[in-house]
CSV table of C-alpha atoms and ligand atoms in Angstrom, one decimal:
chain,number,residue,atom,x,y,z
A,1,MET,CA,89.1,30.8,115.6
A,2,PHE,CA,87.5,32.0,118.7
A,3,GLN,CA,86.3,35.1,116.9
A,4,ILE,CA,84.6,33.0,114.2
A,5,VAL,CA,82.7,30.9,116.8
A,6,LYS,CA,81.6,34.0,118.5
A,7,ASN,CA,80.3,35.4,115.3
A,8,MET,CA,78.5,32.2,114.5
A,9,ASN,CA,76.9,32.3,118.0
A,10,LEU,CA,75.8,35.8,117.4
A,11,ARG,CA,74.3,35.0,114.1
A,12,GLY,CA,72.6,31.9,115.6
A,13,THR,CA,71.0,34.1,118.4
A,14,ALA,CA,69.9,36.6,115.9
A,15,ALA,CA,68.3,33.9,113.8
A,16,VAL,CA,66.4,32.5,116.7
A,17,ALA,CA,65.2,35.9,117.6
A,18,ALA,CA,64.1,36.5,114.0
A,19,LEU,CA,62.4,33.2,113.9
A,20,SER,CA,60.4,33.8,117.0
A,21,LEU,CA,59.4,37.2,115.8
A,22,THR,CA,58.1,35.7,112.6
A,23,ALA,CA,56.2,33.0,114.6
A,24,SER,CA,54.5,35.6,116.8
A,25,ILE,CA,53.6,37.7,113.7
A,26,ALA,CA,52.2,34.7,112.0
A,27,HIS,CA,49.8,34.2,115.0
A,28,ALA,CA,49.0,37.9,115.4
A,29,ASP,CA,45.5,38.3,114.0
A,30,GLU,CA,44.1,41.7,113.0
A,31,ILE,CA,40.5,41.8,114.1
A,32,THR,CA,38.0,44.1,112.5
A,33,TYR,CA,35.3,45.3,114.8
A,34,VAL,CA,32.3,47.3,113.5
A,35,SER,CA,30.3,49.6,115.8
A,36,GLY,CA,28.0,52.6,115.6
A,37,ALA,CA,29.7,55.9,116.5
A,38,THR,CA,27.8,57.5,119.4
A,39,GLY,CA,29.2,59.6,122.2
A,40,ALA,CA,32.9,58.9,122.9
A,41,ALA,CA,32.8,55.2,122.1
A,42,VAL,CA,35.1,55.4,119.1
A,43,GLU,CA,37.6,57.7,120.8
A,44,ASN,CA,37.8,55.5,123.8
A,45,PHE,CA,38.1,52.2,121.9
A,46,ALA,CA,41.9,52.0,121.7
A,47,ALA,CA,42.3,52.3,125.4
A,48,LEU,CA,39.5,49.8,126.0
A,49,VAL,CA,41.1,47.0,123.9
A,50,ALA,CA,44.7,47.8,124.8
A,51,PRO,CA,45.0,45.3,127.7
A,52,TRP,CA,43.7,42.5,125.4
A,53,GLU,CA,46.0,43.5,122.6
A,54,GLU,CA,48.9,43.4,125.0
A,55,ALA,CA,48.0,40.1,126.5
A,56,THR,CA,47.4,38.3,123.1
A,57,GLY,CA,49.6,40.1,120.6
A,58,HIS,CA,46.6,40.5,118.3
A,59,THR,CA,45.3,43.9,117.2
A,60,VAL,CA,41.9,45.3,116.7
A,61,THR,CA,40.7,48.0,114.2
A,62,LEU,CA,37.3,49.6,114.9
A,63,VAL,CA,35.4,50.6,111.8
A,64,PRO,CA,32.9,53.3,112.8
A,65,MET,CA,29.4,53.0,111.5
A,66,PRO,CA,26.5,55.5,111.4
A,67,SER,CA,25.1,56.2,114.8
A,68,SER,CA,21.5,55.1,113.8
A,69,THR,CA,20.9,51.5,114.9
A,70,THR,CA,18.4,51.3,112.0
A,71,ASP,CA,21.2,52.1,109.5
A,72,GLN,CA,23.6,49.8,111.1
A,73,PHE,CA,21.2,46.9,111.0
A,74,GLY,CA,20.5,47.5,107.3
A,75,GLN,CA,24.2,47.3,106.5
A,76,TYR,CA,25.0,44.4,108.7
A,77,ARG,CA,22.1,42.3,107.4
A,78,LEU,CA,23.5,42.8,103.9
A,79,TRP,CA,27.1,41.9,104.8
A,80,LEU,CA,26.0,38.8,106.8
A,81,ALA,CA,23.7,37.6,104.0
A,82,ALA,CA,26.6,37.8,101.6
A,83,GLY,CA,28.9,35.9,104.0
A,84,ASN,CA,31.3,38.8,104.4
A,85,SER,CA,34.6,37.6,106.0
A,86,ASP,CA,36.1,41.1,106.4
A,87,VAL,CA,34.2,41.8,109.6
A,88,ASP,CA,35.1,39.6,112.6
A,89,ILE,CA,33.0,41.2,115.3
A,90,TYR,CA,29.7,43.1,115.2
A,91,GLN,CA,28.6,45.3,118.0
A,92,THR,CA,24.9,44.4,118.2
A,93,ASP,CA,21.8,46.0,119.5
A,94,VAL,CA,19.8,44.1,122.1
A,95,ILE,CA,16.9,43.7,119.7
A,96,TRP,CA,18.8,42.1,116.9
A,97,ALA,CA,19.6,38.7,118.3
A,98,PRO,CA,16.6,36.8,116.9
A,99,GLN,CA,17.0,38.2,113.4
A,100,LEU,CA,20.7,37.8,113.0
A,101,ALA,CA,21.3,34.6,115.2
A,102,ASP,CA,22.0,32.3,112.2
A,103,HIS,CA,25.1,34.3,111.3
A,104,PHE,CA,26.8,34.3,114.7
A,105,VAL,CA,29.0,31.8,116.6
A,106,ASP,CA,27.6,30.3,119.9
A,107,LEU,CA,29.7,31.9,122.6
A,108,ARG,CA,28.5,30.0,125.6
A,109,ASP,CA,31.4,27.6,126.0
A,110,ALA,CA,34.0,30.3,125.4
A,111,ALA,CA,32.3,32.5,128.0
A,112,GLY,CA,32.2,29.7,130.6
A,113,ASP,CA,31.7,31.0,134.2
A,114,LEU,CA,31.5,34.6,133.0
A,115,VAL,CA,27.9,34.0,131.9
A,116,GLU,CA,26.8,33.6,135.5
A,117,ARG,CA,28.2,37.0,136.5
A,118,HIS,CA,25.8,38.8,134.1
A,119,PHE,CA,22.1,39.5,134.8
A,120,PRO,CA,20.3,36.4,133.7
A,121,SER,CA,17.6,38.4,131.8
A,122,ILE,CA,20.2,40.0,129.6
A,123,ILE,CA,21.9,36.7,128.8
A,124,GLU,CA,18.5,35.3,128.0
A,125,SER,CA,17.8,38.1,125.5
A,126,GLN,CA,20.9,37.1,123.5
A,127,THR,CA,20.1,33.4,123.6
A,128,VAL,CA,18.4,32.1,120.5
A,129,ASP,CA,17.4,28.4,120.3
A,130,GLY,CA,19.9,27.6,123.0
A,131,SER,CA,22.8,29.5,121.4
A,132,LEU,CA,24.4,32.5,123.1
A,133,VAL,CA,24.8,34.5,119.9
A,134,ALA,CA,26.2,37.7,121.5
A,135,LEU,CA,27.8,38.6,124.8
A,136,PRO,CA,26.5,41.8,126.6
A,137,ILE,CA,28.9,44.7,127.0
A,138,TYR,CA,26.4,47.2,128.5
A,139,THR,CA,22.7,47.6,129.0
A,140,ASP,CA,20.6,50.8,128.5
A,141,ALA,CA,17.6,52.5,130.0
A,142,PRO,CA,16.9,56.2,129.4
A,143,ALA,CA,16.5,59.0,131.9
A,144,LEU,CA,14.8,62.4,132.0
A,145,TYR,CA,17.7,64.8,132.2
A,146,TYR,CA,16.7,68.1,133.8
A,147,ARG,CA,18.5,71.4,134.5
A,148,SER,CA,18.4,71.7,138.3
A,149,ASP,CA,19.6,75.3,138.1
A,150,LEU,CA,16.7,76.4,135.9
A,151,LEU,CA,14.1,74.4,137.8
A,152,GLU,CA,15.3,76.1,141.0
A,153,LYS,CA,15.4,79.5,139.5
A,154,HIS,CA,11.8,79.2,138.3
A,155,GLY,CA,10.4,77.5,141.4
A,156,ALA,CA,9.6,74.3,139.5
A,157,THR,CA,9.9,70.7,140.4
A,158,VAL,CA,10.9,67.7,138.3
A,159,PRO,CA,7.8,66.7,136.4
A,160,THR,CA,6.3,63.3,137.0
A,161,THR,CA,3.7,63.3,134.2
A,162,TRP,CA,4.1,64.2,130.5
A,163,GLU,CA,1.4,66.8,130.9
A,164,GLU,CA,3.4,68.4,133.7
A,165,LEU,CA,6.6,68.3,131.7
A,166,THR,CA,4.8,70.1,128.8
A,167,VAL,CA,3.7,72.9,131.1
A,168,THR,CA,7.0,73.3,133.0
A,169,ALA,CA,9.0,73.2,129.8
A,170,GLN,CA,6.9,75.9,128.2
A,171,MET,CA,7.0,78.1,131.3
A,172,ILE,CA,10.7,78.0,131.7
A,173,GLN,CA,11.3,78.3,128.0
A,174,ASP,CA,9.1,81.4,127.8
A,175,ALA,CA,10.6,83.0,130.9
A,176,GLU,CA,14.2,82.4,129.8
A,177,ARG,CA,13.5,83.7,126.3
A,178,ALA,CA,12.1,86.8,127.7
A,179,GLU,CA,15.4,87.3,129.5
A,180,GLY,CA,17.3,86.9,126.2
A,181,GLN,CA,18.0,83.1,126.1
A,182,SER,CA,16.6,83.0,122.6
A,183,ASP,CA,18.1,79.5,121.8
A,184,LEU,CA,16.6,77.8,124.8
A,185,TRP,CA,14.1,74.9,124.2
A,186,GLY,CA,12.0,73.1,126.7
A,187,PHE,CA,12.5,69.5,125.8
A,188,VAL,CA,14.7,67.6,123.3
A,189,TRP,CA,14.3,63.9,122.4
A,190,GLN,CA,14.7,61.6,119.4
A,191,GLY,CA,12.0,62.2,116.8
A,192,ASN,CA,13.8,61.1,113.6
A,193,SER,CA,12.2,58.3,111.6
A,194,TYR,CA,14.3,55.4,113.0
A,195,GLU,CA,14.6,52.9,115.9
A,196,GLY,CA,15.2,55.6,118.5
A,197,LEU,CA,11.7,56.9,117.8
A,198,THR,CA,10.3,53.4,118.4
A,199,CYS,CA,12.0,53.6,121.8
A,200,ASN,CA,10.6,57.1,122.6
A,201,ALA,CA,7.1,56.4,121.4
A,202,LEU,CA,6.9,53.0,123.2
A,203,GLU,CA,7.7,55.0,126.4
A,204,TRP,CA,4.9,57.6,125.8
A,205,VAL,CA,2.4,54.9,125.0
A,206,LYS,CA,3.3,52.3,127.6
A,207,SER,CA,3.4,54.9,130.4
A,208,SER,CA,0.0,56.1,129.4
A,209,GLY,CA,-1.6,52.7,129.7
A,210,GLY,CA,-1.5,52.0,126.0
A,211,GLY,CA,0.4,48.7,126.0
A,212,GLN,CA,3.7,47.8,124.3
A,213,ILE,CA,2.7,47.7,120.5
A,214,ILE,CA,2.7,43.9,120.4
A,215,GLU,CA,2.4,42.1,123.7
A,216,ALA,CA,4.6,39.2,124.8
A,217,ASP,CA,1.9,36.7,123.6
A,218,GLY,CA,1.9,38.2,120.1
A,219,ALA,CA,-1.3,40.2,120.4
A,220,ILE,CA,-1.3,43.5,118.4
A,221,SER,CA,-2.4,46.1,121.0
A,222,ILE,CA,-1.3,49.4,119.6
A,223,ASN,CA,-4.7,50.6,118.3
A,224,ASN,CA,-6.2,51.8,121.5
A,225,PRO,CA,-7.5,55.2,123.0
A,226,ASN,CA,-4.6,55.5,125.5
A,227,ALA,CA,-2.0,55.2,122.7
A,228,VAL,CA,-3.9,57.7,120.6
A,229,ALA,CA,-4.1,60.2,123.5
A,230,ALA,CA,-0.4,59.8,124.2
A,231,LEU,CA,0.5,60.6,120.6
A,232,GLU,CA,-1.9,63.5,120.5
A,233,LEU,CA,-0.1,65.1,123.4
A,234,VAL,CA,3.4,64.6,121.9
A,235,ALA,CA,2.2,65.9,118.5
A,236,GLN,CA,1.9,69.3,120.1
A,237,TRP,CA,5.6,69.5,121.1
A,238,PRO,CA,7.4,70.1,117.8
A,239,GLY,CA,7.4,73.9,117.3
A,240,THR,CA,6.3,74.6,120.9
A,241,ILE,CA,8.5,73.1,123.6
A,242,SER,CA,10.7,71.3,121.1
A,243,PRO,CA,12.4,72.6,118.0
A,244,GLU,CA,10.7,71.6,114.7
A,245,GLY,CA,14.0,70.0,113.9
A,246,VAL,CA,13.4,67.4,116.7
A,247,LEU,CA,11.7,65.3,114.0
A,248,ALA,CA,15.2,64.7,112.5
A,249,TYR,CA,17.0,64.3,115.9
A,250,GLN,CA,18.7,61.1,117.0
A,251,GLU,CA,20.5,60.8,120.3
A,252,GLU,CA,23.5,62.9,119.4
A,253,GLU,CA,21.5,65.9,118.1
A,254,ALA,CA,19.5,66.0,121.3
A,255,ARG,CA,22.7,65.8,123.3
A,256,GLY,CA,24.2,68.6,121.3
A,257,VAL,CA,21.4,71.0,122.1
A,258,TRP,CA,21.4,69.9,125.8
A,259,GLN,CA,25.1,70.0,126.3
A,260,THR,CA,25.5,73.5,125.0
A,261,GLY,CA,23.0,74.6,127.6
A,262,ASN,CA,20.0,75.0,125.3
A,263,ALA,CA,17.4,72.7,126.7
A,264,VAL,CA,15.6,72.5,130.0
A,265,PHE,CA,14.8,68.7,129.7
A,266,MET,CA,16.2,65.9,127.6
A,267,ARG,CA,15.3,62.3,127.1
A,268,ASN,CA,18.5,60.3,126.6
A,269,TRP,CA,20.4,57.2,127.5
A,270,PRO,CA,23.0,57.1,130.4
A,271,TYR,CA,25.9,57.7,128.0
A,272,ALA,CA,24.9,61.4,128.0
A,273,TYR,CA,25.5,61.6,131.8
A,274,GLY,CA,29.3,61.3,131.8
A,275,LEU,CA,29.6,63.5,128.7
A,276,GLY,CA,27.3,66.1,130.2
A,277,ASN,CA,29.6,66.3,133.2
A,278,GLY,CA,32.7,66.6,131.1
A,279,ASP,CA,35.0,69.7,131.3
A,280,ASP,CA,33.8,70.9,127.9
A,281,SER,CA,30.1,70.7,128.8
A,282,ALA,CA,28.1,73.9,129.4
A,283,VAL,CA,25.8,71.9,131.8
A,284,LYS,CA,28.5,70.3,133.9
A,285,GLY,CA,27.2,70.0,137.5
A,286,LEU,CA,24.0,71.8,136.6
A,287,PHE,CA,21.7,68.8,135.9
A,288,GLY,CA,20.1,65.8,137.5
A,289,VAL,CA,18.4,62.6,136.2
A,290,ALA,CA,15.0,61.2,137.0
A,291,THR,CA,12.8,58.4,135.7
A,292,LEU,CA,10.7,59.3,132.7
A,293,PRO,CA,7.3,60.8,133.4
A,294,THR,CA,4.0,58.9,133.1
A,295,GLY,CA,0.8,59.7,131.4
A,296,GLN,CA,-1.6,61.6,133.6
A,297,GLY,CA,-3.6,59.3,135.7
A,298,HIS,CA,-1.1,56.5,135.3
A,299,ASP,CA,1.5,55.6,137.8
A,300,MET,CA,4.0,53.4,135.9
A,301,SER,CA,6.9,55.1,134.2
A,302,ALA,CA,8.2,53.2,131.2
A,303,ALA,CA,11.8,53.2,130.1
A,304,THR,CA,12.6,51.2,126.9
A,305,LEU,CA,15.2,48.5,127.4
A,306,GLY,CA,18.3,49.0,125.3
A,307,GLY,CA,21.8,47.7,125.3
A,308,TRP,CA,24.7,46.5,123.2
A,309,ASN,CA,26.5,43.2,122.8
A,310,VAL,CA,29.4,41.7,120.8
A,311,ALA,CA,28.8,38.9,118.3
A,312,VAL,CA,31.4,36.9,116.3
A,313,SER,CA,30.7,36.3,112.7
A,314,LYS,CA,30.5,32.8,111.4
A,315,TYR,CA,32.3,34.0,108.3
A,316,SER,CA,35.3,35.4,110.2
A,317,ASP,CA,38.7,33.9,109.3
A,318,ASN,CA,39.9,34.9,112.7
A,319,GLN,CA,37.3,33.3,114.9
A,320,GLU,CA,39.5,32.2,117.7
A,321,ALA,CA,41.0,35.6,118.3
A,322,ALA,CA,37.6,37.3,117.8
A,323,ILE,CA,36.0,35.0,120.4
A,324,SER,CA,38.7,35.8,122.8
A,325,LEU,CA,38.1,39.6,122.3
A,326,ALA,CA,34.4,39.2,122.7
A,327,VAL,CA,34.9,37.4,126.0
A,328,TYR,CA,37.3,40.2,127.1
A,329,LEU,CA,34.8,42.9,126.2
A,330,ALA,CA,32.1,41.2,128.2
A,331,SER,CA,34.4,40.8,131.3
A,332,GLU,CA,34.3,42.8,134.5
A,333,GLU,CA,37.6,44.6,133.6
A,334,ALA,CA,36.3,45.9,130.3
A,335,GLN,CA,32.8,46.7,131.6
A,336,LYS,CA,34.3,48.7,134.5
A,337,GLN,CA,36.2,50.8,132.0
A,338,LEU,CA,33.1,51.4,129.9
A,339,ALA,CA,31.2,52.4,133.1
A,340,LEU,CA,33.8,54.8,134.3
A,341,ASN,CA,34.7,56.3,130.9
A,342,GLU,CA,31.3,56.4,129.2
A,343,SER,CA,28.7,56.0,132.0
A,344,ASN,CA,27.4,52.9,130.3
A,345,LEU,CA,25.4,50.5,132.5
A,346,PRO,CA,27.3,47.3,133.2
A,347,THR,CA,25.6,43.9,132.7
A,348,ILE,CA,27.7,42.3,135.4
A,349,VAL,CA,25.9,42.2,138.7
A,350,SER,CA,28.8,42.9,141.0
A,351,LEU,CA,29.7,46.2,139.3
A,352,TYR,CA,26.6,47.8,140.8
A,353,GLU,CA,28.5,47.5,144.2
A,354,ASP,CA,31.7,49.0,142.8
A,355,ALA,CA,32.9,52.0,144.8
A,356,ASP,CA,34.8,53.7,142.0
A,357,ILE,CA,31.8,53.5,139.7
A,358,ALA,CA,29.4,54.8,142.4
A,359,GLU,CA,31.7,57.7,143.0
A,360,GLN,CA,32.5,58.7,139.5
A,361,GLN,CA,29.2,57.8,137.7
A,362,PRO,CA,26.5,57.8,140.4
A,363,ILE,CA,23.8,57.3,137.8
A,364,ILE,CA,24.9,53.7,137.5
A,365,PRO,CA,23.9,52.3,140.9
A,366,GLN,CA,20.9,54.7,140.8
A,367,TRP,CA,19.8,53.1,137.5
A,368,LYS,CA,19.9,49.4,138.4
A,369,ASP,CA,16.2,49.2,139.2
A,370,VAL,CA,15.3,51.3,136.2
A,371,PHE,CA,16.8,48.9,133.7
A,372,LEU,CA,15.7,45.9,135.6
A,373,GLN,CA,12.1,47.1,135.1
A,374,ALA,CA,12.6,48.5,131.6
A,375,VAL,CA,10.1,47.6,128.9
A,376,PRO,CA,11.4,45.4,126.1
A,377,ARG,CA,10.5,46.2,122.5
A,378,PRO,CA,8.5,43.4,120.9
A,379,SER,CA,11.6,41.7,119.3
A,380,ALA,CA,11.0,38.4,121.1
A,381,PRO,CA,7.4,37.8,120.0
A,382,THR,CA,8.0,39.0,116.4
A,383,ARG,CA,11.4,37.4,115.9
A,384,GLN,CA,12.3,37.6,112.1
A,385,ASP,CA,9.8,40.4,111.6
A,386,TYR,CA,10.9,42.8,114.3
A,387,ASN,CA,12.7,45.3,112.1
A,388,GLU,CA,9.7,45.6,109.8
A,389,VAL,CA,7.4,45.9,112.8
A,390,SER,CA,9.5,48.7,114.3
A,391,THR,CA,9.7,50.4,110.9
A,392,LEU,CA,5.9,50.4,110.5
A,393,PHE,CA,5.6,51.8,114.1
A,394,PHE,CA,8.1,54.6,113.9
A,395,SER,CA,6.9,55.6,110.4
A,396,ALA,CA,3.3,55.8,111.7
A,397,VAL,CA,4.4,57.8,114.7
A,398,HIS,CA,6.5,60.1,112.6
A,399,SER,CA,3.6,60.9,110.3
A,400,VAL,CA,1.5,61.9,113.3
A,401,LEU,CA,4.3,64.1,114.8
A,402,SER,CA,4.8,65.7,111.4
A,403,GLY,CA,1.1,66.6,111.2
A,404,ASP,CA,0.6,64.4,108.1
A,405,GLU,CA,-2.0,62.1,109.8
A,406,ASP,CA,-4.1,62.2,113.0
A,407,ALA,CA,-3.2,59.7,115.7
A,408,ALA,CA,-6.4,57.7,115.5
A,409,THR,CA,-6.1,57.2,111.8
A,410,ALA,CA,-2.4,56.4,111.9
A,411,LEU,CA,-2.8,53.8,114.6
A,412,ALA,CA,-5.8,52.2,113.0
A,413,GLU,CA,-3.8,51.8,109.7
A,414,LEU,CA,-0.8,50.6,111.6
A,415,GLU,CA,-2.9,47.8,113.2
A,416,VAL,CA,-4.0,46.6,109.7
A,417,ASP,CA,-0.4,46.8,108.4
A,418,LEU,CA,0.9,44.8,111.4
A,419,GLU,CA,-1.8,42.2,110.9
A,420,ASP,CA,-0.8,41.8,107.2
A,421,LEU,CA,2.8,41.5,108.1
A,422,LEU,CA,2.4,39.0,110.9
A,423,GLU,CA,-0.3,36.8,109.6
A,424,ASP,CA,0.9,33.3,108.5
B,501,GLC,C1,20.4,53.0,122.3
B,501,GLC,C2,19.9,51.6,122.9
B,501,GLC,C3,19.5,50.7,121.7
B,501,GLC,C4,18.5,51.4,120.9
B,501,GLC,C5,19.0,52.8,120.4
B,501,GLC,C6,18.0,53.5,119.6
B,501,GLC,O1,21.6,52.9,121.7
B,501,GLC,O2,20.9,51.0,123.6
B,501,GLC,O3,19.1,49.5,122.2
B,501,GLC,O4,18.1,50.6,119.8
B,501,GLC,O5,19.5,53.6,121.4
B,501,GLC,O6,18.4,54.7,119.0
């Protein structure tokens, strides 16, 4: 008799345990997160989300997308237009908010007090018609990476103008090649026909007094002599201080040349800082970062404002869990991890005072003023048309850099195309 009761109890306990297991499985959502694969972001993702998975019992799968933000945008726009419910969270570029806002959930209430811990300008950039359509996970502003060992060896200083950079890059490239460094290039950057070229070219033009393509009030300003002169200088680089192939480079190709020790200078975002100091990097400890040069006779360096956010799809079947993950990724805890592991610039103000970050990734506190003064692309004044505006701009610039058109003709035609696109 006693034995039977005992067995029943055992069975009862097992049943309760089984039941609670089923209950927690029923509430365990599987979140699908799509993000471009640049640097070590994909590799580090599991560790980044592990604390949230542990706390909630949900799981996240990252689906890696092409590194090009232009390609990502094209794909996401199609999925969202079709009401795709397979993707719960999109990692979104700072420029996309006005174009994709209608497809994303308003995150303001869910984020609560967290919103106030971020830089207000970044929150503002993700707010469309009063809705906070994406939460920032990091901001971006590029640097001029330079090889301190090579500058010292050749008695050169960090260039402060593009003209000076051209001369220094050529001088060191020639001298090193004469010593047998036949793979060394003076300067690598992003010349592919995509959004990254819009960023690079905006910097050349703006820092040469040529405006910012379309100004904040909507005026089309790109067809001007300073912009023409800036592009004429850059058009000399492919095949001289930069490989011909730079016209197909995105961020990762430039970093590849740089990190194997084959470039004197590189224009890239802060993510390349931590990777450049990694144990497998040929330039570990051999480089520094400076603000980008200016055009000769101009004193304002211009860094394009970049950055990434997380947005929850209106078509997600797992919205509650997805919102909770988005809030976690925008939190101080997750942003600190991204800062330490990927040298990404936080959007939370207090992390610029964090001692661990300052010690392990000194570029971060050093870059606070750079991103605060960074130049936005004209996504706010052009709203729904930004992607087309940028495509017209980078295509025109690419044709100049490839030698297909001269700068004055290309910018005059671009002005007409922009007028046609934006008139109504
Ligand atoms: C970086 C920036 C992003 C920009 C992209 C261009 O990822 O953060 O804003 O659009 O580079 O390649």
